Tab-separated table of C-alpha atoms in Angstrom:
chain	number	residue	atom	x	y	z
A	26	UNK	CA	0.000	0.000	0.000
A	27	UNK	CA	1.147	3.574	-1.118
A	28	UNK	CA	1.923	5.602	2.439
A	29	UNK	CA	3.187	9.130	3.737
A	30	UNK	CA	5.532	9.510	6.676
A	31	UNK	CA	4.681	10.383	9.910
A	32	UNK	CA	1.192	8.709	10.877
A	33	UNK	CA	1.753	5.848	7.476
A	34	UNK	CA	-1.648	6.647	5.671
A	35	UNK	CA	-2.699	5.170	3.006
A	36	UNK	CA	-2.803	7.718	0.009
A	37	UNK	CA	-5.360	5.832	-1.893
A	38	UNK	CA	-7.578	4.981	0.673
A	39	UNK	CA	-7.599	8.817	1.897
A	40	UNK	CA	-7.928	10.206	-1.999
A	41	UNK	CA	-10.947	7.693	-2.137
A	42	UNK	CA	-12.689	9.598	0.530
A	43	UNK	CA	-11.644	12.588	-0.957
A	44	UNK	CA	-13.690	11.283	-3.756
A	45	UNK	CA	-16.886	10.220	-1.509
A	46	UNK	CA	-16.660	13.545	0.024
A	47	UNK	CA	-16.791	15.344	-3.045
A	48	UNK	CA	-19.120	13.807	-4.633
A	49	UNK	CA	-21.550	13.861	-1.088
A	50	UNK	CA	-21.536	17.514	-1.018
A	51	UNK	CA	-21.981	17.471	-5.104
A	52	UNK	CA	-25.238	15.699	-4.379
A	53	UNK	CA	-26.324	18.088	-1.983
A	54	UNK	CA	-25.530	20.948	-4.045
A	55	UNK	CA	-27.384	20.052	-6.809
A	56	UNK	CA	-30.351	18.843	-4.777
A	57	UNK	CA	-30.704	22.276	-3.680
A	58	UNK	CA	-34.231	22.802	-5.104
A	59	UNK	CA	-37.740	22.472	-4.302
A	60	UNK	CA	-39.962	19.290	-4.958
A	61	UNK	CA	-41.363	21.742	-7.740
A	62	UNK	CA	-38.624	22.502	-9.321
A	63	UNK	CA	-37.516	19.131	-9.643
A	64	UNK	CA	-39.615	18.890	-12.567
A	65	UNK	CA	-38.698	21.809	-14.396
A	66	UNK	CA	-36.920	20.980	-18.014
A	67	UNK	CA	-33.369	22.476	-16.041
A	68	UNK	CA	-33.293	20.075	-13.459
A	69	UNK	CA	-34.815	17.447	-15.123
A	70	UNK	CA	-31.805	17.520	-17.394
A	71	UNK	CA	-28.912	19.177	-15.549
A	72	UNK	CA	-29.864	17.826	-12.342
A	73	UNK	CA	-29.941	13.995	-13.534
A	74	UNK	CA	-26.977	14.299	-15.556
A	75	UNK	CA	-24.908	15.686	-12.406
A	76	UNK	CA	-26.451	14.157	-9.687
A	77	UNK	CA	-26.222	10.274	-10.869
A	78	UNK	CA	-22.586	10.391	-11.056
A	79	UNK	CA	-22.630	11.120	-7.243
A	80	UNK	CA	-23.979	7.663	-6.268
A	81	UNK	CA	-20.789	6.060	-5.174
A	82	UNK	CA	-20.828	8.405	-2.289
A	83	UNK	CA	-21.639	6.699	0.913
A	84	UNK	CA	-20.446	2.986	-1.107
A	85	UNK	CA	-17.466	4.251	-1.157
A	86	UNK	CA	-16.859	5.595	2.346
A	87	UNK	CA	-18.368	2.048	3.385
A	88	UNK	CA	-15.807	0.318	1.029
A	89	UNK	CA	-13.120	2.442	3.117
A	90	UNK	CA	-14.134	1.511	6.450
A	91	UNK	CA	-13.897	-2.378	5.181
A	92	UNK	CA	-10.643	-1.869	4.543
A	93	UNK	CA	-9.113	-0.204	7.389
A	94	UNK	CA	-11.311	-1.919	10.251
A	95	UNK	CA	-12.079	-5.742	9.234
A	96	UNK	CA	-10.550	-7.665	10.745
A	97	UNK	CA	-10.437	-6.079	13.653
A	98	UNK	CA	-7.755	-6.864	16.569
A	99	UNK	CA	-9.461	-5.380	19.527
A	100	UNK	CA	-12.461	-6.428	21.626
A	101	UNK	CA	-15.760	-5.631	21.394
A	102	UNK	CA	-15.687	-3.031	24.463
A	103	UNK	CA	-12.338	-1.592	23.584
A	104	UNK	CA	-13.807	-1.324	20.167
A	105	UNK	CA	-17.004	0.381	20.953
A	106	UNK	CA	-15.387	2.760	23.424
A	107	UNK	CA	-12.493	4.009	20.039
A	108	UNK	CA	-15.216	4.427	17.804
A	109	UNK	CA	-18.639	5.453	18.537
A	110	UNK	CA	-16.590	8.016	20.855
A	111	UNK	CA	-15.073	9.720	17.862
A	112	UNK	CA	-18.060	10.371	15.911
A	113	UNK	CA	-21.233	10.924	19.035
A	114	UNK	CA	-19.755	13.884	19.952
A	115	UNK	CA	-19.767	15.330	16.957
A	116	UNK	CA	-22.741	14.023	15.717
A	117	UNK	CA	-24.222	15.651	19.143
A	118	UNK	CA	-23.008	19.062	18.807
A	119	UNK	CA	-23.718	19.868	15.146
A	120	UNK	CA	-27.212	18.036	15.243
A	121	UNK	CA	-28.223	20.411	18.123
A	122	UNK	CA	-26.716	23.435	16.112
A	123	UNK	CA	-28.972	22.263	13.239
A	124	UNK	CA	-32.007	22.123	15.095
A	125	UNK	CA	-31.513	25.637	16.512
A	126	UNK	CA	-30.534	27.381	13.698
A	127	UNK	CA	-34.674	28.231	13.059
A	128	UNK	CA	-34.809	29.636	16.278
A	129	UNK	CA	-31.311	31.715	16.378
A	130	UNK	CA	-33.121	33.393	12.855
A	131	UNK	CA	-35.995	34.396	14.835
A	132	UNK	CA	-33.638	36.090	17.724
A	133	UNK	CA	-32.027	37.901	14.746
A	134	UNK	CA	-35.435	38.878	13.753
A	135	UNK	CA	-35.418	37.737	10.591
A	136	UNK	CA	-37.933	36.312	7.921
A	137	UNK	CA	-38.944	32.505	8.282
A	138	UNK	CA	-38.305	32.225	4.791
A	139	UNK	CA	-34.381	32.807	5.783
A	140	UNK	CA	-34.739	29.152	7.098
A	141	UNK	CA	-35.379	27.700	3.123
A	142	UNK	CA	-32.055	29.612	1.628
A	143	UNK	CA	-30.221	27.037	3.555
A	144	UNK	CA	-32.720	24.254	4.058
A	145	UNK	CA	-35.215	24.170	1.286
A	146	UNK	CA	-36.943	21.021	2.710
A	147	UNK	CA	-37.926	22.236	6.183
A	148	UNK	CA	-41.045	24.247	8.035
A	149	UNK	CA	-40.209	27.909	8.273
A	150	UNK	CA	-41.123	27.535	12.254
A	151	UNK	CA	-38.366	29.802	14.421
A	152	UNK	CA	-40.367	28.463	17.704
A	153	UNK	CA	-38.315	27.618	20.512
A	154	UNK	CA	-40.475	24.544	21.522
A	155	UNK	CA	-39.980	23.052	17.806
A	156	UNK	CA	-36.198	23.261	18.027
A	157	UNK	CA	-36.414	21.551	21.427
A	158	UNK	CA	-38.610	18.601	19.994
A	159	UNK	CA	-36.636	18.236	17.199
A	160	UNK	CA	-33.449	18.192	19.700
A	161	UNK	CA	-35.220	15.464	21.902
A	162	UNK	CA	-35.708	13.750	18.725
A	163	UNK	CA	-31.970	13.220	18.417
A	164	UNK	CA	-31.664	9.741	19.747
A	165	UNK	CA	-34.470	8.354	17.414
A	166	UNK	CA	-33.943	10.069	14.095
A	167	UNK	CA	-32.694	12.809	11.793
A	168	UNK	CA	-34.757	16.343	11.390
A	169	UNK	CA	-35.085	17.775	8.414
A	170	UNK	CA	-32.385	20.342	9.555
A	171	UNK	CA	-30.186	17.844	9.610
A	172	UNK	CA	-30.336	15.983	6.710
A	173	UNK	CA	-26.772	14.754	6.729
A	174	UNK	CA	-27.111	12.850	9.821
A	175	UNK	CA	-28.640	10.323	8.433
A	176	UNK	CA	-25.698	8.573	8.059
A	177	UNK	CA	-24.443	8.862	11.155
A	178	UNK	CA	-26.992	6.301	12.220
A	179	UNK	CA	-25.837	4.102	9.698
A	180	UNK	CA	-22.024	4.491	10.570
A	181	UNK	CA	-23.335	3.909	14.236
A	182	UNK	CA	-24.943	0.706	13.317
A	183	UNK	CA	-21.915	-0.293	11.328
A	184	UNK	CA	-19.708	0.121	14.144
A	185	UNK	CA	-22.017	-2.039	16.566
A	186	UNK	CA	-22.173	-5.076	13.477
A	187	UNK	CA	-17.763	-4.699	13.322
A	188	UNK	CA	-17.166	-6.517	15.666
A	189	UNK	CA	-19.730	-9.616	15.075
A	190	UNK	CA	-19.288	-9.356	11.080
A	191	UNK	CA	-15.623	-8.858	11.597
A	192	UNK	CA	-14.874	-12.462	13.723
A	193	UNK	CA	-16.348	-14.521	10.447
A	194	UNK	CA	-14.437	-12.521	7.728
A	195	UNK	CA	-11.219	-12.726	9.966
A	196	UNK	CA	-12.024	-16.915	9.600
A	197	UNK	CA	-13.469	-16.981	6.061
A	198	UNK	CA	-11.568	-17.258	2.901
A	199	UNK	CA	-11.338	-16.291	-0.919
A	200	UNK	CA	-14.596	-18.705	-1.783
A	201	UNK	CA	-16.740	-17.912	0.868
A	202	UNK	CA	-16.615	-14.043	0.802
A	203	UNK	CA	-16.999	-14.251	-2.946
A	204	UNK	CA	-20.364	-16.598	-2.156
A	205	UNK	CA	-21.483	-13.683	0.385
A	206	UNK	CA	-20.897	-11.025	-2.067
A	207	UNK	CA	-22.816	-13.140	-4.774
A	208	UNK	CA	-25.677	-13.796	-2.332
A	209	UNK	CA	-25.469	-9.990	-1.421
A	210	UNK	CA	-25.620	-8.984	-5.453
A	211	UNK	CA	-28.985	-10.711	-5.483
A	212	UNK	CA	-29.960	-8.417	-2.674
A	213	UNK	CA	-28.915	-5.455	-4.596
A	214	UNK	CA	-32.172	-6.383	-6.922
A	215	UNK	CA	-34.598	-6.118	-4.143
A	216	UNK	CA	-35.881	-1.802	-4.116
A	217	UNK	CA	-36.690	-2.754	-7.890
A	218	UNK	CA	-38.394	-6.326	-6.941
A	219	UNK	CA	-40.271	-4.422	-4.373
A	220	UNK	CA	-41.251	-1.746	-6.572
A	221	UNK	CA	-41.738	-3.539	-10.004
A	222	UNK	CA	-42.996	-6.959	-8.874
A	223	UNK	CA	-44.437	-6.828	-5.335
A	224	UNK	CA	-44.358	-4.792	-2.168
A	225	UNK	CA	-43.735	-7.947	-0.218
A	226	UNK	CA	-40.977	-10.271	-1.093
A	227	UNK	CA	-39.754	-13.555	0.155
A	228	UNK	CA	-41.735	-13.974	2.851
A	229	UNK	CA	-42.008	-10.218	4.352
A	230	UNK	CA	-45.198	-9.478	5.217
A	231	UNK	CA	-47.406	-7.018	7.604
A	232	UNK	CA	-46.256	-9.357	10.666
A	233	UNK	CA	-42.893	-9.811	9.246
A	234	UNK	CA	-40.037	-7.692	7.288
A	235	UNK	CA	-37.035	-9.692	7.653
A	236	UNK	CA	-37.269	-11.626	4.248
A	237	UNK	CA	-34.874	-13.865	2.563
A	238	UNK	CA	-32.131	-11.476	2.061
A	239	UNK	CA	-32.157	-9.670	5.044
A	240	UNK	CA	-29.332	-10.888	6.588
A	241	UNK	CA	-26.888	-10.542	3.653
A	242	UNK	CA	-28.556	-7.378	2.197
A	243	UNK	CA	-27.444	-3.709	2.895
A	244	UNK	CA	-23.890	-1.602	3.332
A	245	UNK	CA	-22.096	-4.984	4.872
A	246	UNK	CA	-21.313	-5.995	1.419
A	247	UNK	CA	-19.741	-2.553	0.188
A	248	UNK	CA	-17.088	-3.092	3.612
A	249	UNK	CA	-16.602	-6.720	2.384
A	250	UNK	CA	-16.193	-5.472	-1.161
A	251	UNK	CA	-13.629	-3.405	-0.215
A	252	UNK	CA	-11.282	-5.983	1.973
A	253	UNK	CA	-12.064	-8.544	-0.658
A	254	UNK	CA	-10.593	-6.265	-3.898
A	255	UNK	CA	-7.885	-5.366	-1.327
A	256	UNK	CA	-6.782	-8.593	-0.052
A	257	UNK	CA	-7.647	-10.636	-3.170
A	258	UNK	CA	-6.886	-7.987	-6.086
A	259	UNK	CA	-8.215	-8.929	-9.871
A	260	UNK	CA	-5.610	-11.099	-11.224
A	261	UNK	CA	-5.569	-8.756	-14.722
A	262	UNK	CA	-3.693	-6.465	-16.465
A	263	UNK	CA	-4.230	-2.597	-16.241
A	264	UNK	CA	-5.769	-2.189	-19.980
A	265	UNK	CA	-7.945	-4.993	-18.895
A	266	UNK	CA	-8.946	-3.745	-15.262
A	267	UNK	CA	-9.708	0.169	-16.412
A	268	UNK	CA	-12.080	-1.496	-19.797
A	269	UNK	CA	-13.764	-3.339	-17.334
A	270	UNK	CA	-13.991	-0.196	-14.289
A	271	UNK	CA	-15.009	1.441	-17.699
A	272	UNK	CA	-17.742	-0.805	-18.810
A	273	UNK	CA	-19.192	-1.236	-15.130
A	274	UNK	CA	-19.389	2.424	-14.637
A	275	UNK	CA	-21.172	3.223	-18.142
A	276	UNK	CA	-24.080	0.659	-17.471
A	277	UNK	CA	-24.477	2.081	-14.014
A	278	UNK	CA	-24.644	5.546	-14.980
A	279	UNK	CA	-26.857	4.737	-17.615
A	280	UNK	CA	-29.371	3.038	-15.536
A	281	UNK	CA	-29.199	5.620	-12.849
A	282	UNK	CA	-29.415	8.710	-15.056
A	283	UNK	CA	-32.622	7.100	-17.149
A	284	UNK	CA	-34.199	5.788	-13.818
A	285	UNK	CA	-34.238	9.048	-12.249
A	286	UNK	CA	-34.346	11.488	-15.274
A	287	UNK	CA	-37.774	9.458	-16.193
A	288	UNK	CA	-38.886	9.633	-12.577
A	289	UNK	CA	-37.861	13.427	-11.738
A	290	UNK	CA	-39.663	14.436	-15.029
A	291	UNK	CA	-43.373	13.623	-13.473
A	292	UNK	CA	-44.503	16.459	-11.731
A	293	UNK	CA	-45.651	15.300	-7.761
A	294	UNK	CA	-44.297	12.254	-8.440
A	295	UNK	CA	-43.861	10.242	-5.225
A	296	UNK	CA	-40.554	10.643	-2.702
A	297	UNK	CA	-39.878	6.626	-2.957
A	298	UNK	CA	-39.957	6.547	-6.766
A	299	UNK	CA	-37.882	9.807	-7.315
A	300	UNK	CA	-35.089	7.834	-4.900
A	301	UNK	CA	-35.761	4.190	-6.262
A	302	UNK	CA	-32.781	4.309	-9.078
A	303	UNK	CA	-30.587	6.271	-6.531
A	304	UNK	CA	-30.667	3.692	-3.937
A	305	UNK	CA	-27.377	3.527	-2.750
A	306	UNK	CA	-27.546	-0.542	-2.355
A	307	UNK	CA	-28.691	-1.519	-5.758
A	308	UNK	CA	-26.994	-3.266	-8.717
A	309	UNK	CA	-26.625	0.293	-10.833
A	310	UNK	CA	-24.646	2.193	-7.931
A	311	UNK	CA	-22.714	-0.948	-6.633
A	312	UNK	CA	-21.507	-0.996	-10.444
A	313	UNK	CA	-20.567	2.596	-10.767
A	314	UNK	CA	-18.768	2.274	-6.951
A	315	UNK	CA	-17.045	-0.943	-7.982
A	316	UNK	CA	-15.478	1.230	-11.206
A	317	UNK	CA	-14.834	4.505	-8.798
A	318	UNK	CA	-12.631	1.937	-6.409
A	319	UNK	CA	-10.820	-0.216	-9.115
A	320	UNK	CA	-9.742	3.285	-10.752
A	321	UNK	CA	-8.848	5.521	-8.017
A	322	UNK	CA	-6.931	2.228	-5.726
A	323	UNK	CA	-4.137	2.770	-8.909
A	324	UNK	CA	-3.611	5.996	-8.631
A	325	UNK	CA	-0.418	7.690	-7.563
A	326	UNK	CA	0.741	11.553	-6.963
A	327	UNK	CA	5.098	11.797	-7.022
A	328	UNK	CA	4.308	15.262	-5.447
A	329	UNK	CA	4.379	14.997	-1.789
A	330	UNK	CA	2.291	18.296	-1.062
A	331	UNK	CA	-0.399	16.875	-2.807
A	332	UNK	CA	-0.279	13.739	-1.213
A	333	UNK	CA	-0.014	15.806	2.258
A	334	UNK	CA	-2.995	18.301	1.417
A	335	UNK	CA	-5.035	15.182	0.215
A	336	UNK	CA	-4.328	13.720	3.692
A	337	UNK	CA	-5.162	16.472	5.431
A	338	UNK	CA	-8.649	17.075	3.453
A	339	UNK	CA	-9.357	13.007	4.084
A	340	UNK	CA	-8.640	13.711	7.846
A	341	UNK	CA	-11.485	16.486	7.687
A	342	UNK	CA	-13.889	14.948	5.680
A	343	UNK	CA	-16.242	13.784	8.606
A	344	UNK	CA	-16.113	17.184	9.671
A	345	UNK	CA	-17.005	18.750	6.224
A	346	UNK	CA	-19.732	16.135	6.509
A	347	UNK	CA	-21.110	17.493	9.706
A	348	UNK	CA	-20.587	21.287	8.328
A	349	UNK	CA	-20.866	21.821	5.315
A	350	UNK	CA	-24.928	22.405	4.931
A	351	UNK	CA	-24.127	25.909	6.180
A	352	UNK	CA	-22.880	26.330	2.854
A	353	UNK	CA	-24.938	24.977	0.729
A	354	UNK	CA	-28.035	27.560	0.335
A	355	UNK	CA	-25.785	30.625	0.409
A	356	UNK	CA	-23.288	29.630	-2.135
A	357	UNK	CA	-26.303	28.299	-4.208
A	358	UNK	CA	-27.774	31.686	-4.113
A	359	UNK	CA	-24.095	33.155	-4.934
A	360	UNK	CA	-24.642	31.259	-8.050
A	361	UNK	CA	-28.422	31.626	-9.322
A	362	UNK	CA	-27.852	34.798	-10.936
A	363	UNK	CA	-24.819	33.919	-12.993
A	364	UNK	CA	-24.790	33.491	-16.860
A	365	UNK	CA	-22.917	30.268	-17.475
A	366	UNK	CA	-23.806	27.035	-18.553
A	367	UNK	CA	-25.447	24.985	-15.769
A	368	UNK	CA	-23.113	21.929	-15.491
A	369	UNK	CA	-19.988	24.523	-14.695
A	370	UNK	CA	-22.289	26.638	-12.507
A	371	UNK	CA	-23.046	23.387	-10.409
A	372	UNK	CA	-19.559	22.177	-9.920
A	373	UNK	CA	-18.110	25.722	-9.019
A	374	UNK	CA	-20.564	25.958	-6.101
A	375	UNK	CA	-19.675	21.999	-5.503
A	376	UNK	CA	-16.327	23.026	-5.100
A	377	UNK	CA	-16.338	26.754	-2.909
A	378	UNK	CA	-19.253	24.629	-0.513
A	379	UNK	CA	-16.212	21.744	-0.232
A	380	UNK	CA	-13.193	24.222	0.408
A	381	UNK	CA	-15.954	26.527	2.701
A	382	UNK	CA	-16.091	23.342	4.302
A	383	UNK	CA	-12.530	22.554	4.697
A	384	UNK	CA	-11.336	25.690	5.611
A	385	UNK	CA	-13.840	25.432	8.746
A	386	UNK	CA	-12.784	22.436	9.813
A	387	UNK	CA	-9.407	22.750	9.129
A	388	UNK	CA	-9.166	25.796	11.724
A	389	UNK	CA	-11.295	24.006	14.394
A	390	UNK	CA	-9.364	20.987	14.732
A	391	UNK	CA	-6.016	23.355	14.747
A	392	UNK	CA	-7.311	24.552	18.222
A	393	UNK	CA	-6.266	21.782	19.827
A	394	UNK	CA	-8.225	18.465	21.487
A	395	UNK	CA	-11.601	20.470	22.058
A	396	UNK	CA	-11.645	21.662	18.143
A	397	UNK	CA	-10.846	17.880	17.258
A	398	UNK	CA	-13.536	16.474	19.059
A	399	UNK	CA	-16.009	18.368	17.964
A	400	UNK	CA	-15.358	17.594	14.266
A	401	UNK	CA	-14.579	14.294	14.210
């Protein structure tokens, strides 16, 4: 593995969460609009064209963790305790933030509709009592003010399965994680099965949702998938490896960018459908993530400041995470006015929100233990 000196990271493993980072914040960027405008001929367009190729996202950071956590050497306590330490607090302090931004407008005095330039999704309410329900809300689920932290319950639960999941892959070998990823490929199939076919599949029912796949289905595979490629790499040459990264990533795209262009382009047309092709465990984004990793695990930069700045960006990129909706609305209304074509207008707001972003967290975590703990 390709490393720096003085902590020995891995370059490619932090330049792939460069990548997931990047493209996270390029989804929110362009999602920046209102269920309305969703279906105007712009978005429909612009929006699906720019927004499918940010899939790999989450995949990827889930590929990431595979690799640097299974197996793991420590116990389940000792584990728990490294962890879910470094990202509750965190999580904690910038989900209350969130939630109180509403109210901190109305202290300010200023108009409710302040609230939708940075959160187009949410009530307009600036009531103290809503901010405190949302707050108490914390332990059980996201707000809409804190969109992002959905997957903070997912990295949560990820941590909590290590620790089981990691005692069989430390014991398994080549054929049977390649039979668990086949089994979990089938699972991949299911939001379209469900959708397509029938609400309830292989034996789920109103008394029962655990089907068939349950138990091999979800982000589990993308970790495996990641310490599988790593410790069993594709016996191929390079010509052969990128046609095939090339070939995976072109049918993935194309499915994704149909799916949602199609669905996008009905006006009022249902949450579940407009998602349905972006689901981030389905065949179409699995295919586009497997191409993302197999390309960017071969890369190499001979300049040592860029491989130090792209450490240093990887180190904050759970912070950016946590941040970086701050950004969002106010940069996107930097933008609206601009004459220039809509793709470039996108990414240039994608990339000011991400080095916004950076800069913040960059000069928290310089403060010291406090500014490190608060951003992950």
């Amino acid at each position: 593995m390709e490393t720096v000196t003085a902590k020995q990271r891995i370059i490619y493993l932090d330049f792939l969460k460069v990548i997931a980072i990047f493209l996270m914040v390029a989804n929110h960027c362009v999602d920046n609009v209102t269920p309305a405008e969703r279906a105007l001929p712009w978005y429909n367009l612009w929006g699906s064209v720019y927004n499918s190729f940010t899939r790999p996202a989450i995949p990827l950071f889930m590929m990431v963790t595979g690799i640097l956590l299974l197996p793991t050497k420590m116990d389940m306590g000792s584990f728990y305790k490294k962890r879910l330490s470094r990202v509750l607090i965190p999580f904690l302090v910038w989900s209350v933030l969130y939630n109180l931004f509403p109210w901190f407008t109305g202290l300010l005095n200023c108009d409710p509709e302040t609230i939708h330039v940075f959160f187009k999704w949410a009530d307009t309410t600036q009531a103290f009592g809503d901010a405190m329900r949302n707050i108490l809300m914390i332990p059980f689920n996201f707000s809409a003010f804190a969109v992002q932290m959905w997957y903070v319950y997912l990295l949560i639960g990820i941590y909590l399965y290590i620790p089981v999941f990691s005692a069989w892959v430390e014991k398994s070998d080549k054929r049977s994680q390649r039979i668990f990823l086949a089994i979990w490929a089938v699972s991949l199939f299911v939001p379209y099965l469900r959708n397509y076919l029938t609400e309830n599949l292989f034996g789920e029912c109103s008394w029962n949702e655990f089907g068939l796949f349950y138990y091999f289905a979800g982000f589990s595979g993308y970790m495996l998938l990641g310490y599988h490629l790593v410790k069993y790499p594709l016996q191929m040459s390079k010509v052969s490896k990128y046609a095939l990264a090339a070939i995976a990533f072109a049918i993935g795209y194309a499915v994704t960018l149909i799916g949602f262009k199609n669905a996008t382009a009905v006006e009022g047309q249902s949450e579940a459908m407009v998602e349905l092709f972006f689901t981030y465990c389905s065949p179409n984004v699995a295919l586009m993530t497997f191409a993302v990793f197999l390309i960017a695990k071969d890369l190499r930069f001979e300049n040592k400041r860029v491989n130090r700045f792209i450490s240093q960006f990887s180190i904050c990129t759970f912070g950016i995470w946590m941040c970086h909706y701050f950004f969002v609305g106010p940069v996107f209304l930097l933008f609206k006015s601009c004459e220039m074509p809509v793709l470039l207008k996108v990414f240039l707001e994608n990339i000011l929100v991400l080095l916004a972003s950076f800069a913040l967290v960059y000069l928290v975590r310089s403060t010291g233990t406090f500014g490190k703990k608060i951003m992950g």
